[in-house]
């Protein structure tokens, strides 16, 4: 015969559920759109924060302020695309070390090795992000060779 202390099931459930409900009310997860200062509203945002995750829109090897595609073929466009990723992360208070996953879209699979050489310059060798690389028929900007989108794990800084 067991003579231990017993807590009725509903009472125990109430003790567990109450702190969880209170926690949700104190820390709601919100979607925060991150844009450059003075940016006009458009059809996409450079970055969106949801909790401690940052979702970056795909970026190409285009120079800032409408300067067209970077010169130098796949190497030049890859370098510029990754500089654009770095810039978008900075707007959200994050760095390249915070990137957890990238998806790279190439218009020519033969450019993989050259892209990969430049890509390695931007991420820590000890802990590079997960990555998928996909060959596509074309990108929306004529003559663009690469597009990169990233997700970062970047806790908010209060």
XYZ file of N, CA and C in Angstrom:
474
model
N 0.834 -1.175 0.000
C 0.000 0.000 0.000
C 0.884 1.246 0.000
N 0.606 2.192 -0.877
C 1.407 3.411 -1.035
C 0.720 4.549 -0.283
N 1.425 5.249 0.574
C 0.840 6.330 1.374
C 1.426 7.689 0.992
N 1.886 7.864 -0.253
C 2.495 9.123 -0.696
C 1.455 10.211 -0.901
N 1.917 11.420 -1.083
C 1.062 12.579 -1.315
C 0.501 12.508 -2.728
N -0.803 12.683 -2.886
C -1.447 12.639 -4.194
C -2.026 13.999 -4.535
N -1.810 14.427 -5.780
C -2.381 15.681 -6.265
C -3.386 15.312 -7.344
N -4.634 15.752 -7.199
C -5.626 15.435 -8.231
C -5.135 15.894 -9.602
N -5.439 15.107 -10.640
C -4.977 15.353 -12.002
C -5.286 16.749 -12.513
N -6.506 17.248 -12.311
C -6.861 18.568 -12.810
C -6.092 19.669 -12.100
N -5.861 19.502 -10.803
C -5.094 20.492 -10.066
C -3.659 20.531 -10.593
N -3.056 19.369 -10.843
C -1.683 19.317 -11.365
C -1.617 19.953 -12.750
N -2.587 19.674 -13.593
C -2.625 20.276 -14.925
C -2.714 21.796 -14.811
N -3.517 22.287 -13.882
C -3.647 23.722 -13.673
C -2.346 24.347 -13.201
N -1.593 23.644 -12.349
C -0.316 24.155 -11.875
C 0.697 24.252 -13.015
N 0.654 23.316 -13.956
C 1.576 23.323 -15.090
C 1.145 24.348 -16.129
N -0.127 24.419 -16.438
C -0.626 25.287 -17.507
C -0.534 26.769 -17.159
N -0.712 27.126 -15.904
C -0.708 28.531 -15.524
C 0.608 29.232 -15.861
N 1.774 28.676 -15.494
C 3.014 29.378 -15.856
C 3.207 29.471 -17.375
N 2.798 28.455 -18.123
C 2.946 28.501 -19.574
C 2.081 29.599 -20.173
N 0.856 29.728 -19.705
C -0.042 30.754 -20.211
C 0.514 32.140 -19.871
N 1.021 32.320 -18.668
C 1.569 33.608 -18.262
C 2.794 33.951 -19.100
N 3.625 32.959 -19.416
C 4.819 33.211 -20.211
C 4.452 33.693 -21.609
N 3.455 33.114 -22.224
C 3.045 33.538 -23.564
C 2.579 34.993 -23.565
N 1.880 35.420 -22.536
C 1.377 36.785 -22.491
C 2.514 37.789 -22.316
N 3.578 37.407 -21.609
C 4.684 38.328 -21.355
C 5.616 38.462 -22.553
N 5.758 37.425 -23.382
C 6.744 37.446 -24.454
C 6.117 36.985 -25.772
N 5.244 37.798 -26.367
C 4.638 37.372 -27.623
C 5.670 37.383 -28.747
N 5.568 36.428 -29.652
C 6.440 36.399 -30.820
C 5.784 37.256 -31.884
N 6.530 38.268 -32.333
C 5.994 39.188 -33.324
C 6.855 39.147 -34.564
N 6.260 39.485 -35.672
C 6.994 39.636 -36.920
C 7.395 41.100 -37.028
N 8.702 41.347 -37.178
C 9.216 42.707 -37.298
C 9.906 42.824 -38.650
N 9.433 43.730 -39.477
C 10.022 43.974 -40.788
C 11.181 44.937 -40.627
N 12.314 44.588 -41.214
C 13.512 45.413 -41.095
C 13.848 45.971 -42.473
N 13.812 47.293 -42.585
C 14.116 47.992 -43.836
C 15.233 48.989 -43.614
N 15.845 49.411 -44.690
C 16.845 50.473 -44.626
C 16.138 51.783 -44.267
N 16.813 52.670 -43.531
C 16.208 53.968 -43.234
C 15.838 54.687 -44.530
N 14.639 55.225 -44.575
C 14.171 55.971 -45.735
C 13.722 55.105 -46.906
N 13.696 53.779 -46.721
C 13.284 52.901 -47.821
C 11.798 53.068 -48.104
N 11.463 53.042 -49.390
C 10.048 53.092 -49.781
C 9.443 51.705 -49.601
N 8.193 51.646 -49.167
C 7.542 50.338 -49.060
C 7.526 49.664 -50.431
N 7.784 48.376 -50.433
C 7.805 47.631 -51.684
C 7.101 46.304 -51.527
N 7.422 45.380 -52.398
C 6.769 44.082 -52.366
C 7.534 43.074 -51.523
N 8.722 43.441 -51.047
C 9.469 42.551 -50.163
C 10.237 43.368 -49.156
N 10.673 42.697 -48.098
C 11.478 43.329 -47.061
C 12.859 42.705 -47.092
N 13.915 43.489 -46.863
C 15.253 42.901 -46.845
C 15.400 41.823 -45.773
N 14.732 42.036 -44.630
C 14.820 41.069 -43.534
C 13.553 41.130 -42.701
N 13.201 39.986 -42.135
C 12.068 39.897 -41.220
C 12.531 39.111 -40.002
N 12.297 39.690 -38.819
C 12.628 38.997 -37.573
C 11.349 38.407 -36.990
N 11.438 37.138 -36.600
C 10.367 36.479 -35.859
C 11.049 35.846 -34.650
N 10.842 36.440 -33.482
C 11.552 35.963 -32.293
C 13.044 36.157 -32.478
N 13.803 35.087 -32.301
C 15.254 35.144 -32.430
C 15.742 34.696 -33.802
N 14.833 34.575 -34.757
C 15.207 34.183 -36.113
C 15.107 35.365 -37.067
N 16.073 35.449 -37.967
C 16.055 36.457 -39.032
C 15.941 35.738 -40.362
N 14.998 36.159 -41.170
C 14.808 35.610 -42.505
C 15.175 36.708 -43.495
N 16.215 36.468 -44.282
C 16.649 37.457 -45.266
C 16.075 37.117 -46.627
N 15.657 38.141 -47.343
C 15.232 37.944 -48.722
C 16.445 37.546 -49.553
N 16.193 36.897 -50.675
C 17.287 36.566 -51.568
C 17.945 37.830 -52.088
N 19.271 37.816 -52.151
C 20.017 38.952 -52.683
C 20.891 38.481 -53.834
N 21.081 39.360 -54.779
C 21.928 39.059 -55.927
C 23.197 39.883 -55.829
N 24.051 39.728 -56.804
C 25.296 40.461 -56.828
C 25.134 41.846 -57.405
N 24.128 42.572 -56.928
C 23.883 43.926 -57.415
C 24.516 44.937 -56.476
N 25.100 45.975 -57.048
C 25.739 47.028 -56.261
C 24.659 47.879 -55.588
N 24.982 48.436 -54.425
C 24.007 49.281 -53.714
C 23.547 50.474 -54.551
N 22.381 50.975 -54.189
C 21.813 52.181 -54.812
C 21.611 52.042 -56.314
N 21.217 50.841 -56.758
C 20.894 50.645 -58.166
C 22.089 50.677 -59.095
N 23.253 50.270 -58.601
C 24.476 50.338 -59.391
C 24.667 49.218 -60.388
N 23.661 48.377 -60.569
C 23.783 47.283 -61.526
C 24.536 46.098 -60.936
N 24.752 45.084 -61.760
C 25.441 43.876 -61.314
C 26.939 44.143 -61.134
N 27.509 43.485 -60.149
C 28.948 43.593 -59.916
C 29.705 42.995 -61.090
N 30.853 43.556 -61.358
C 31.715 43.034 -62.421
C 32.520 41.858 -61.876
N 33.111 41.090 -62.793
C 33.980 40.004 -62.361
C 33.348 38.640 -62.420
N 32.264 38.490 -63.181
C 31.657 37.173 -63.349
C 31.096 36.617 -62.056
N 31.141 35.295 -61.917
C 30.552 34.646 -60.752
C 31.272 35.052 -59.469
N 32.582 35.231 -59.518
C 33.307 35.639 -58.312
C 32.864 37.024 -57.850
N 32.797 37.974 -58.762
C 32.385 39.331 -58.407
C 30.948 39.391 -57.919
N 30.042 38.661 -58.599
C 28.641 38.670 -58.170
C 28.456 37.942 -56.840
N 29.205 36.863 -56.617
C 29.106 36.152 -55.330
C 29.586 37.052 -54.203
N 30.722 37.694 -54.399
C 31.266 38.593 -53.376
C 30.271 39.712 -53.066
N 29.690 40.316 -54.097
C 28.739 41.404 -53.873
C 27.468 40.893 -53.201
N 26.980 39.721 -53.610
C 25.786 39.151 -52.973
C 26.031 38.928 -51.484
N 27.199 38.412 -51.135
C 27.497 38.166 -49.724
C 27.724 39.471 -48.957
N 28.240 40.495 -49.609
C 28.316 41.821 -48.970
C 26.900 42.340 -48.724
N 25.980 42.072 -49.649
C 24.586 42.485 -49.472
C 23.937 41.717 -48.319
N 24.260 40.433 -48.165
C 23.779 39.649 -47.021
C 24.305 40.279 -45.732
N 25.598 40.575 -45.698
C 26.224 41.172 -44.510
C 25.533 42.489 -44.137
N 25.220 43.295 -45.142
C 24.555 44.581 -44.915
C 23.152 44.381 -44.341
N 22.400 43.431 -44.884
C 21.045 43.158 -44.369
C 21.100 42.649 -42.937
N 22.063 41.804 -42.637
C 22.226 41.313 -41.264
C 22.543 42.461 -40.312
N 23.417 43.365 -40.739
C 23.794 44.495 -39.890
C 22.588 45.362 -39.543
N 21.667 45.530 -40.500
C 20.449 46.305 -40.217
C 19.665 45.700 -39.057
N 19.769 44.380 -38.913
C 19.030 43.679 -37.866
C 19.889 43.421 -36.630
N 21.111 43.963 -36.608
C 21.982 43.767 -35.462
C 22.637 42.402 -35.416
N 22.834 41.780 -36.562
C 23.417 40.436 -36.624
C 24.672 40.452 -37.492
N 25.384 39.337 -37.491
C 26.611 39.207 -38.275
C 26.578 37.900 -39.065
N 27.593 37.712 -39.884
C 27.702 36.483 -40.674
C 27.820 35.258 -39.760
N 28.387 35.409 -38.575
C 28.498 34.280 -37.640
C 27.136 33.798 -37.160
N 26.109 34.650 -37.258
C 24.762 34.284 -36.825
C 23.999 33.475 -37.877
N 24.514 33.414 -39.097
C 23.800 32.727 -40.182
C 23.789 31.221 -39.917
N 22.595 30.636 -39.952
C 22.425 29.205 -39.708
C 22.237 28.414 -40.999
N 21.631 29.036 -42.027
C 21.313 28.308 -43.264
C 21.286 29.275 -44.430
N 21.879 28.869 -45.541
C 21.821 29.640 -46.788
C 21.322 28.736 -47.906
N 20.619 29.337 -48.832
C 20.270 28.669 -50.076
C 20.861 29.507 -51.194
N 21.647 28.864 -52.048
C 22.318 29.533 -53.151
C 21.678 29.057 -54.452
N 21.295 30.017 -55.278
C 20.724 29.716 -56.592
C 21.742 30.147 -57.649
N 22.170 29.213 -58.482
C 23.136 29.488 -59.549
C 22.471 29.271 -60.896
N 22.748 30.145 -61.849
C 22.193 29.950 -63.192
C 23.028 28.967 -64.005
N 24.193 28.590 -63.489
C 25.054 27.629 -64.173
C 25.772 26.788 -63.123
N 25.479 25.502 -63.079
C 26.097 24.616 -62.090
C 27.617 24.564 -62.244
N 28.125 24.875 -63.412
C 29.575 24.902 -63.620
C 30.255 26.014 -62.817
N 29.479 26.953 -62.287
C 30.028 28.039 -61.474
C 30.173 27.671 -60.000
N 29.807 26.436 -59.640
C 29.797 26.047 -58.230
C 31.162 26.222 -57.561
N 32.223 25.704 -58.153
C 33.549 25.759 -57.512
C 34.006 27.204 -57.297
N 33.834 28.055 -58.297
C 34.245 29.462 -58.165
C 33.409 30.175 -57.107
N 32.094 29.910 -57.093
C 31.224 30.495 -56.071
C 31.677 30.040 -54.694
N 31.964 28.754 -54.553
C 32.318 28.178 -53.262
C 33.615 28.779 -52.709
N 34.564 29.084 -53.579
C 35.823 29.695 -53.147
C 35.556 31.055 -52.494
N 34.716 31.869 -53.115
C 34.385 33.186 -52.550
C 33.528 33.024 -51.296
N 32.553 32.121 -51.339
C 31.648 31.881 -50.213
C 32.435 31.592 -48.936
N 33.487 30.788 -49.043
C 34.298 30.416 -47.872
C 34.954 31.622 -47.207
N 35.197 32.681 -47.943
C 35.820 33.882 -47.372
C 34.906 34.578 -46.360
N 33.601 34.335 -46.453
C 32.631 35.089 -45.655
C 32.139 34.366 -44.405
N 32.417 33.070 -44.293
C 31.893 32.317 -43.154
C 33.026 31.640 -42.396
N 32.887 31.524 -41.069
C 33.942 30.898 -40.270
C 34.139 29.436 -40.676
N 35.388 29.046 -40.909
C 35.684 27.686 -41.360
C 35.264 26.638 -40.328
N 35.348 26.980 -39.049
C 35.024 26.018 -37.996
C 33.529 25.730 -37.900
N 32.690 26.683 -38.314
C 31.239 26.497 -38.157
C 30.478 27.191 -39.281
N 30.653 26.741 -40.527
C 29.895 27.374 -41.616
C 28.417 27.027 -41.493
N 27.552 27.855 -42.071
C 26.124 27.547 -42.005
C 25.776 26.336 -42.876
N 24.642 25.736 -42.592
C 24.104 24.709 -43.487
C 23.810 25.393 -44.825
N 23.858 24.627 -45.904
C 23.649 25.264 -47.208
C 23.066 24.275 -48.195
N 22.186 24.800 -49.044
C 21.709 24.098 -50.228
C 22.116 24.939 -51.416
N 22.516 24.293 -52.498
C 22.841 25.011 -53.729
C 22.017 24.386 -54.844
N 21.333 25.242 -55.593
C 20.406 24.791 -56.615
C 20.746 25.474 -57.935
N 20.759 24.710 -59.021
C 20.928 25.300 -60.349
C 19.542 25.633 -60.889
N 19.391 26.852 -61.386
C 18.102 27.325 -61.902
C 18.264 27.785 -63.349
N 17.158 27.839 -64.070
C 17.207 28.257 -65.478
C 17.549 29.735 -65.619
N 17.056 30.564 -64.708
C 17.299 32.010 -64.793
C 16.913 32.658 -63.466
N 17.390 33.882 -63.279
C 16.986 34.712 -62.149
C 16.249 35.921 -62.712
N 15.554 36.671 -61.854
C 14.699 37.753 -62.352
C 15.461 38.967 -62.872
N 16.716 39.122 -62.491
C 17.539 40.211 -63.020
C 18.333 39.645 -64.200
N 18.173 40.213 -65.390
C 18.916 39.711 -66.548
C 20.430 39.693 -66.288
N 21.070 38.617 -66.689
C 22.516 38.402 -66.553
C 22.983 38.141 -65.122
N 22.067 38.065 -64.158
C 22.460 37.696 -62.798
C 22.849 36.218 -62.796
N 23.930 35.910 -62.110
C 24.454 34.549 -62.073
C 24.161 33.833 -60.767
N 23.820 34.612 -59.712
C 23.664 34.038 -58.377
C 22.643 34.824 -57.561
N 21.937 34.111 -56.704
C 21.080 34.713 -55.684
C 21.277 33.894 -54.423
N 21.358 34.576 -53.273
C 21.582 33.900 -51.997
C 20.551 34.384 -50.996
N 19.892 33.442 -50.320
C 19.001 33.806 -49.216
C 19.491 33.087 -47.964
N 19.320 33.732 -46.807
C 19.842 33.187 -45.574
C 18.840 33.306 -44.437
N 19.009 32.431 -43.463
C 18.276 32.487 -42.201
C 19.333 32.533 -41.102
N 19.136 33.423 -40.147
C 20.099 33.568 -39.044
C 19.411 33.365 -37.710
N 20.141 32.818 -36.775
C 19.687 32.696 -35.379
C 20.375 33.815 -34.629
N 19.647 34.867 -34.355
C 20.243 36.061 -33.754
C 19.355 36.577 -32.635
N 19.660 36.215 -31.416
C 18.840 36.702 -30.290
C 18.763 38.219 -30.281
N 17.585 38.694 -29.935
C 17.391 40.146 -29.846
C 18.263 40.710 -28.748
N 18.770 41.892 -28.983
C 19.591 42.578 -27.986
C 18.728 43.678 -27.377
N 18.476 43.573 -26.081
C 17.596 44.550 -25.415
C 18.389 45.676 -24.829
